[in-house]
Coordinates of C-alpha atoms and ligand atoms in Angstrom, one line a residue:
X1 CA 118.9 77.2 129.9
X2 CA 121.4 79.1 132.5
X3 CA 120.0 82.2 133.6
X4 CA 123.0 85.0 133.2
X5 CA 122.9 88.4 135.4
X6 CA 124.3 92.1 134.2
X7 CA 125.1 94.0 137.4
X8 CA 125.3 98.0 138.0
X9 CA 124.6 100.0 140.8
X10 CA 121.2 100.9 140.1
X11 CA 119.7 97.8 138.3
X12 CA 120.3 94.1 137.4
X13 CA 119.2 92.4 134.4
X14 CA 118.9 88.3 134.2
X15 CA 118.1 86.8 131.0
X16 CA 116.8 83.1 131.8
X17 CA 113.0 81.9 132.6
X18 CA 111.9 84.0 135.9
X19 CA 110.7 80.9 137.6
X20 CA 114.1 79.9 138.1
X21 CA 115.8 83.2 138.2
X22 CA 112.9 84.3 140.9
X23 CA 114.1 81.1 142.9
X24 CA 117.3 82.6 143.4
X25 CA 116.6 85.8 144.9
X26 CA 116.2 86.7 148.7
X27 CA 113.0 86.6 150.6
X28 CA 111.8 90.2 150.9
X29 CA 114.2 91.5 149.0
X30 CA 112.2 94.3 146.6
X31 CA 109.4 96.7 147.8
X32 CA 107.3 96.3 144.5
X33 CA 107.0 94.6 141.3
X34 CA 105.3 96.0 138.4
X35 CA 105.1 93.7 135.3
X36 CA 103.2 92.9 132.0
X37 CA 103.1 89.1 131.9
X38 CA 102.5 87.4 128.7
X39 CA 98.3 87.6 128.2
X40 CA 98.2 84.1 126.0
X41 CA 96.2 85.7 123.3
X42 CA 98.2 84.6 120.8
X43 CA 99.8 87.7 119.8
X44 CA 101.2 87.0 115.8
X45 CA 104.9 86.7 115.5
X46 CA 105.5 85.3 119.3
X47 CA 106.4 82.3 120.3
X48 CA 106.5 83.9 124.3
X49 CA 102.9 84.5 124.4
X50 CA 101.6 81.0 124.4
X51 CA 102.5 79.2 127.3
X52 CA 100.4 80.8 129.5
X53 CA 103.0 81.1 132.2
X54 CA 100.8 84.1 133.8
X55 CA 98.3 81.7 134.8
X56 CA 101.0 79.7 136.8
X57 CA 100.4 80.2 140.7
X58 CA 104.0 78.8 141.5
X59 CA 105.6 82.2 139.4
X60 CA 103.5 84.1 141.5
X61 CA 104.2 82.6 144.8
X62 CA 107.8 83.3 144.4
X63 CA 107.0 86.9 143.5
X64 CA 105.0 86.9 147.1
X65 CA 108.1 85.8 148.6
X66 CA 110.6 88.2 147.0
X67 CA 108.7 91.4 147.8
X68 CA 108.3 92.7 151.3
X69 CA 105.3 92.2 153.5
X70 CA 102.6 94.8 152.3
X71 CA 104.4 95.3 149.2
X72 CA 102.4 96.2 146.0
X73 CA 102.3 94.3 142.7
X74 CA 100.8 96.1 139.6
X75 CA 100.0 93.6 136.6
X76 CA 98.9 94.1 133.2
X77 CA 96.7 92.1 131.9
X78 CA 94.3 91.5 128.8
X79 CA 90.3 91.9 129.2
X80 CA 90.3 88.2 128.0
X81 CA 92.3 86.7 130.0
X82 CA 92.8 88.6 132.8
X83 CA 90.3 86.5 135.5
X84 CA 93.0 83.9 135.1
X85 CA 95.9 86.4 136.0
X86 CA 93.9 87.8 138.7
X87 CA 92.8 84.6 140.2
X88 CA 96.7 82.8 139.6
X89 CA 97.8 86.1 141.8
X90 CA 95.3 85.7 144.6
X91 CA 95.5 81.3 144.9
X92 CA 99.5 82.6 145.1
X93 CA 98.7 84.4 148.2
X94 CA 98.0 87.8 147.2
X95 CA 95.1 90.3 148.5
X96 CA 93.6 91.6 145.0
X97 CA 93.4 95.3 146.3
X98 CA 91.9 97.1 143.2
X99 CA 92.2 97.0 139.1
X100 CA 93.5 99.8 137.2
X101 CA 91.6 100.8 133.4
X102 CA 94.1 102.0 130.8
X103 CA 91.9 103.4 128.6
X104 CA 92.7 104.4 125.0
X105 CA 91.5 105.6 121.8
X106 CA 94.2 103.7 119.1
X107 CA 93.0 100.4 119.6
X108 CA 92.1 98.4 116.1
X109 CA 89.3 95.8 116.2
X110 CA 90.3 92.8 114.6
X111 CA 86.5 91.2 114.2
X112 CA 85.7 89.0 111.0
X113 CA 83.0 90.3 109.4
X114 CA 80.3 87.8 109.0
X115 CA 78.7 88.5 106.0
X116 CA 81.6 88.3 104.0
X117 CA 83.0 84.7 105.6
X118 CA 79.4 83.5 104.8
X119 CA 80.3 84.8 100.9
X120 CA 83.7 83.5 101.2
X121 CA 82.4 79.8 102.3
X122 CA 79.8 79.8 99.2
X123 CA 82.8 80.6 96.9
X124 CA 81.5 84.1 95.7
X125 CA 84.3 86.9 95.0
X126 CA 82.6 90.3 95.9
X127 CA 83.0 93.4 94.5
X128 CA 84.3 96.6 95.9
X129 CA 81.2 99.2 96.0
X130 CA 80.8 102.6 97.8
X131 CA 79.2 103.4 100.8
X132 CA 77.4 105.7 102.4
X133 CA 80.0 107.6 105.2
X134 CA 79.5 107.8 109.0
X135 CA 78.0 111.3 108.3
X136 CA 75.9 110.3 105.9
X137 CA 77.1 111.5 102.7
X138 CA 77.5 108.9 99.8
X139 CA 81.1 108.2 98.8
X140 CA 82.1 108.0 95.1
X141 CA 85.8 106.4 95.9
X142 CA 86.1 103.2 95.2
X143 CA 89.6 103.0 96.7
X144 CA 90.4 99.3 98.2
X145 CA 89.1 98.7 101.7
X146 CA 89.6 101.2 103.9
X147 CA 88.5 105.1 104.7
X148 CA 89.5 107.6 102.2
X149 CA 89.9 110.8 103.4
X150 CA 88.5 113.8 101.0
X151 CA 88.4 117.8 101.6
X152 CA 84.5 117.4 102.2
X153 CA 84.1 114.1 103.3
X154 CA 85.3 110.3 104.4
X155 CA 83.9 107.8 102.0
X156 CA 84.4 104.2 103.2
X157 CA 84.3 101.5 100.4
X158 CA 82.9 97.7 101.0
X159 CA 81.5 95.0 99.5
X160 CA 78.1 94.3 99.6
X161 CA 76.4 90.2 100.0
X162 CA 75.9 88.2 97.3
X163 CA 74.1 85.2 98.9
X164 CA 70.6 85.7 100.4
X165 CA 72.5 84.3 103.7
X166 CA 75.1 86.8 103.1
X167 CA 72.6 89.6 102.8
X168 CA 70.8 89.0 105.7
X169 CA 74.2 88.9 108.3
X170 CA 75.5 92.3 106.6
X171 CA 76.9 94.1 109.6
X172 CA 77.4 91.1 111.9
X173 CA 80.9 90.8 113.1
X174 CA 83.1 89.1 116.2
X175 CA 84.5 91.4 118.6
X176 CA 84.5 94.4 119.7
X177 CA 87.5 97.6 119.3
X178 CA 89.9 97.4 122.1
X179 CA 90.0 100.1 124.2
X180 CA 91.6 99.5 127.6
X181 CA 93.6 97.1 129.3
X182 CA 93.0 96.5 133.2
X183 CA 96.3 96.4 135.6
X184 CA 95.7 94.2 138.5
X185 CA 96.6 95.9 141.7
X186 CA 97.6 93.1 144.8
X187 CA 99.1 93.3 147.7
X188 CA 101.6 90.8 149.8
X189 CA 99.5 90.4 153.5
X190 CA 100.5 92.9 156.2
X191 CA 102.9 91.8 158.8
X192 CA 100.6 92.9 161.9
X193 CA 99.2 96.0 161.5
X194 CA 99.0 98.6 158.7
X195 CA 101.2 101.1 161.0
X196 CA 103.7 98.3 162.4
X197 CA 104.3 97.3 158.5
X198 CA 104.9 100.8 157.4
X199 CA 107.4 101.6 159.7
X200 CA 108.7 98.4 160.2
X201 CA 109.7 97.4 156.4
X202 CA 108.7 100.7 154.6
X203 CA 105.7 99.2 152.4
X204 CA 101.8 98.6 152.9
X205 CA 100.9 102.2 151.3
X206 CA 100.1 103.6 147.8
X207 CA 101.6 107.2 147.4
X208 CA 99.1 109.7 146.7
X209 CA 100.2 112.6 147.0
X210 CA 102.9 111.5 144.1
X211 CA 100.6 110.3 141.7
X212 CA 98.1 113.6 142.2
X213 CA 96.4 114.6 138.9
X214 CA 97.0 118.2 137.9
X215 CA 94.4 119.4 139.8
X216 CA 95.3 117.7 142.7
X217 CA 92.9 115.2 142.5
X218 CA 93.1 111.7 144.5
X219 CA 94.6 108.9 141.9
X220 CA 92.1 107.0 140.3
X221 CA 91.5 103.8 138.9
X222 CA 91.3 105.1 135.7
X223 CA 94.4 106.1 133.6
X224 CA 93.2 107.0 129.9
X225 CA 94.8 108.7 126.5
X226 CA 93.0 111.9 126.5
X227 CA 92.3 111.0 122.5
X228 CA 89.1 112.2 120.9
X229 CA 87.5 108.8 121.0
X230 CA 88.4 108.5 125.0
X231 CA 87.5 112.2 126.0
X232 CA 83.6 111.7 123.7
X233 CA 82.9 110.0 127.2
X234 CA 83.0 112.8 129.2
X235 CA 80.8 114.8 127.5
X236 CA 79.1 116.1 131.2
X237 CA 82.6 117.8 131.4
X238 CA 82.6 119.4 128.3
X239 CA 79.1 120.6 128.5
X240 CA 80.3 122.3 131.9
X241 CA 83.2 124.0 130.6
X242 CA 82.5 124.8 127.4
X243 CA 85.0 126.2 124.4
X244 CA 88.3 124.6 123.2
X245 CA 89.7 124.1 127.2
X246 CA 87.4 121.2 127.4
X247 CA 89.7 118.5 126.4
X248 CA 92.9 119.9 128.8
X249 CA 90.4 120.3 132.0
X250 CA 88.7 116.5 131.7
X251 CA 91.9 115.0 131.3
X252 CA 93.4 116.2 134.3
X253 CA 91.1 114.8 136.4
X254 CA 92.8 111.5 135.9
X255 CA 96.4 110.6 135.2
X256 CA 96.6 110.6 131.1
X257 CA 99.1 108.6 128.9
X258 CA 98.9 107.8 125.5
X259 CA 100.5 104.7 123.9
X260 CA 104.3 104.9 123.5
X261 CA 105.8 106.6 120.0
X262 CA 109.0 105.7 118.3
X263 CA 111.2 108.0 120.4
X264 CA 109.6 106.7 123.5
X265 CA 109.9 103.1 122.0
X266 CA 114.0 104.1 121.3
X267 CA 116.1 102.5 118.1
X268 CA 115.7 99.0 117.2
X269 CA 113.5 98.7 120.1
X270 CA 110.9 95.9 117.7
X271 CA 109.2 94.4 120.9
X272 CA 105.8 93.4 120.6
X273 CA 104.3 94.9 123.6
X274 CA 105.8 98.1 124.5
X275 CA 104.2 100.0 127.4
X276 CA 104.7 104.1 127.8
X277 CA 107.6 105.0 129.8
X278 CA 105.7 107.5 130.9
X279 CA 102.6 105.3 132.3
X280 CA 105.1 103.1 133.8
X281 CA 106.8 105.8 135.5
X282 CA 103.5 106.8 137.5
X283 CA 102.3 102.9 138.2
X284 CA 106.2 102.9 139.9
X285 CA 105.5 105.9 141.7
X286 CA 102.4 105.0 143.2
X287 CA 103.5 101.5 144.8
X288 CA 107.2 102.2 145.4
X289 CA 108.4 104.2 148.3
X290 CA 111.7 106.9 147.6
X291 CA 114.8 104.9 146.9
X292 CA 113.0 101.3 146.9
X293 CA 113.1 98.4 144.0
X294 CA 110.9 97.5 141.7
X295 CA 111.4 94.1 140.2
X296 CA 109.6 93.0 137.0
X297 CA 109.6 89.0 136.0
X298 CA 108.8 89.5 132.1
X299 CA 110.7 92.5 131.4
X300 CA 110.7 92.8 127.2
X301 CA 112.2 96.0 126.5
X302 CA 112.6 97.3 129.7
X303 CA 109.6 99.9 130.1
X304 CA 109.5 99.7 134.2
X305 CA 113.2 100.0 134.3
X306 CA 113.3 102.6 132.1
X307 CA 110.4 104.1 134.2
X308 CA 112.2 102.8 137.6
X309 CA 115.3 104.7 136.9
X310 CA 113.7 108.3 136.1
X311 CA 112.1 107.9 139.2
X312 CA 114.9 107.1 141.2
X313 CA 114.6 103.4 141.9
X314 CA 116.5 100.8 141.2
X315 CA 115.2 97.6 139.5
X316 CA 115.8 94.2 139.0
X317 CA 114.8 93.2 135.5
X318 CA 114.3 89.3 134.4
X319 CA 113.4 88.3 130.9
X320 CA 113.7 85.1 128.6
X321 CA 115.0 86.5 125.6
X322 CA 118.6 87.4 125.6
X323 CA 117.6 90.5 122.6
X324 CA 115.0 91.7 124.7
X325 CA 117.4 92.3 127.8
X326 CA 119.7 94.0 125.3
X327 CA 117.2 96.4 124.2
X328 CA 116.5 96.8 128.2
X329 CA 119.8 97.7 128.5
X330 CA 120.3 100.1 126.4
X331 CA 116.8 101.4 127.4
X332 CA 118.1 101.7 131.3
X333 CA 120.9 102.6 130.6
X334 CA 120.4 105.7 128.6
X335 CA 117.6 106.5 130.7
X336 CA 120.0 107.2 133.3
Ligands
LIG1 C1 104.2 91.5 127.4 S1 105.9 91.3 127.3 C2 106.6 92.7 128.3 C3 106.8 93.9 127.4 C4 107.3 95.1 128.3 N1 106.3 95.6 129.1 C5 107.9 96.2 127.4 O1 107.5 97.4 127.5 O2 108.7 95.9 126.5 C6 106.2 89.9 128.2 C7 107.7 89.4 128.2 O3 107.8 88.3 129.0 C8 108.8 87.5 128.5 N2 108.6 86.1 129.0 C9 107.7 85.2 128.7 N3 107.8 84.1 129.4 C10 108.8 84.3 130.3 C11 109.4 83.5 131.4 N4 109.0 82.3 131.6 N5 110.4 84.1 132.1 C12 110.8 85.4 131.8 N6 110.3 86.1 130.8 C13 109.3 85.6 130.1 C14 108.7 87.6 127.0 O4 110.0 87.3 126.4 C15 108.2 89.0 126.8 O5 109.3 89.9 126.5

């Protein structure tokens, strides 16, 4: 397929595979890139997730030689298969410099339960009984699957084994709830030293003093949701202060962004793997400096451009699918 470029001042868009867009572009020629490659976990309902193109040194190489010595690459990846993003980057030629935790509270585990698949291979249909709540307190819904909320208390109805082998792997499931996603932070080798690639080519730092918490705090490595489940593991900090300011004071002590809603998202916007504008707005802050270019390989919907834009950057924006750059478009475009 024919890779085909939108131009504007401020940002370019190229619909075609990046590997052979990415070939086409000059050596040095953006100061960061900050991307969400595909993590080959077989997300449902995408074809794009499954050729495991974020493994691929050779995309990564070409990234090296795009961005400018001591430039910064952010990169999303999934806690399952990040080690092979991570190591893809540094056999490119990368220095892994750090790894970001996005932590959140919305995550859904999607763990099969063992019990029931042990039921389910013996050919017995179980039914729907109550059970006791997290609290404590014995439900009387039987509503199907799921948590039922009442005034005085959340009833959760299940099934219980009917095999003996069923009975005894009640509570047994696969995985776990997900609740972060780590952003690998690299860096393209220094030409010299730190101080001769600074002010020779304008990249080799982070900016710190840009991506300050609220009080004033150093950036972290930690960027989380400030949700209830997320801000239950700081209890130290709400033991120290006490009262209903609790949740505000913890979270400022770390950059906090919750996953993006359907404004965020914008109209027809049906992407898969939408990131917050506004967490992609503070990961392009951090490794861009004033005025620079942030490039981003799998685009989607066009998060980072989005973000680059409100920040002042411009961007160069690659993705496969020709709707996806039209919903980056649009994104970008009104974001300016
Ligand atoms: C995880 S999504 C990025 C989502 C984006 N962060 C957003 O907020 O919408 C990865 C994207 O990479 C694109 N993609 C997959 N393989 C590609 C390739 N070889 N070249 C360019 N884009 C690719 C997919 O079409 C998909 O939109």
């Amino acid at each position: 397929m024919r890779a085909t470029a939108q131009k504007k001042d401020r940002y370019t868009l190229y619909t075609g595979d990046c590997r052979r867009v990415l070939a086409g572009l000059a050596d040095n020629s953006v100061d960061a890139i900050v991307t969400d490659a595909p993590y080959a976990i077989n997300i449902k309902r995408t074809a794009w997730d499954k050729s495991g193109v974020a493994f691929d040194p050779s995309v990564w190489a070409q990234c090296l030689r795009v961005l400018r010595p001591g430039g910064h690459m952010l990169a999303f990846g999934h806690a399952r298969t990040y080690h092979r993003l991570a190591v893809a980057v540094e056999d490119a030629g990368f220095e892994v410099r750090d790894q970001i935790a996005w932590v959140y509270g919305q995550g859904y585990p999607k763990s099969t339960d063992v019990s029931k698949a042990i039921d389910k291979a013996a050919g017995k249909t179980r039914a729907l009984v109550p059970r006791v709540d997290v609290n404590g307190v014995a439900g009387t819904d039987a509503r199907k699957n799921g948590w039922v909320n009442s005034l005085t208390k959340t009833v959760r109805s299940d099934t219980r084994g009917i095999t003996p082998e069923a009975q005894q792997w009640e509570g047994w499931g696969t995985n776990l709830k997900p609740s972060h996603e780590p952003i690998l932070m690299a860096r393209k080798p220094l030409d010299g030293t730190l101080v001769h690639n600074v002010l020779t080519h304008g990249t080799g730092g982070i900016n710190v003093d840009a991506c300050r918490a609220d009080l004033g705090r150093f950036p972290a490595n930690l960027v989380h949701d400030a949700s209830p489940e997320v801000m239950a593991c700081f209890p130290d900090v709400r033991a120290n202060i006490g009262g209903t300011a609790w949740g505000t004071a913890s979270a400022a002590r770390v950059f906090y962004c919750a996953k993006p809603n359907a404004r965020d998202k914008g109209e027809d916007n049906d992407h898969d793997t939408v990131k917050p504008t506004d967490l992609m707005r503070y990961l392009c802050r951090l490794v861009t400096p004033p005025g620079g270019t942030v490039l981003d390989p799998f685009m989607g919907s066009g998060s980072t451009g989005k973000a680059a834009m409100a920040e002042g950057f411009k961007f160069v924006g690659i993705d496969l699918m020709a709707e996806y750059v039209e919903i980056a478009r649009r994104r970008i475009a009104g974001a300016l």
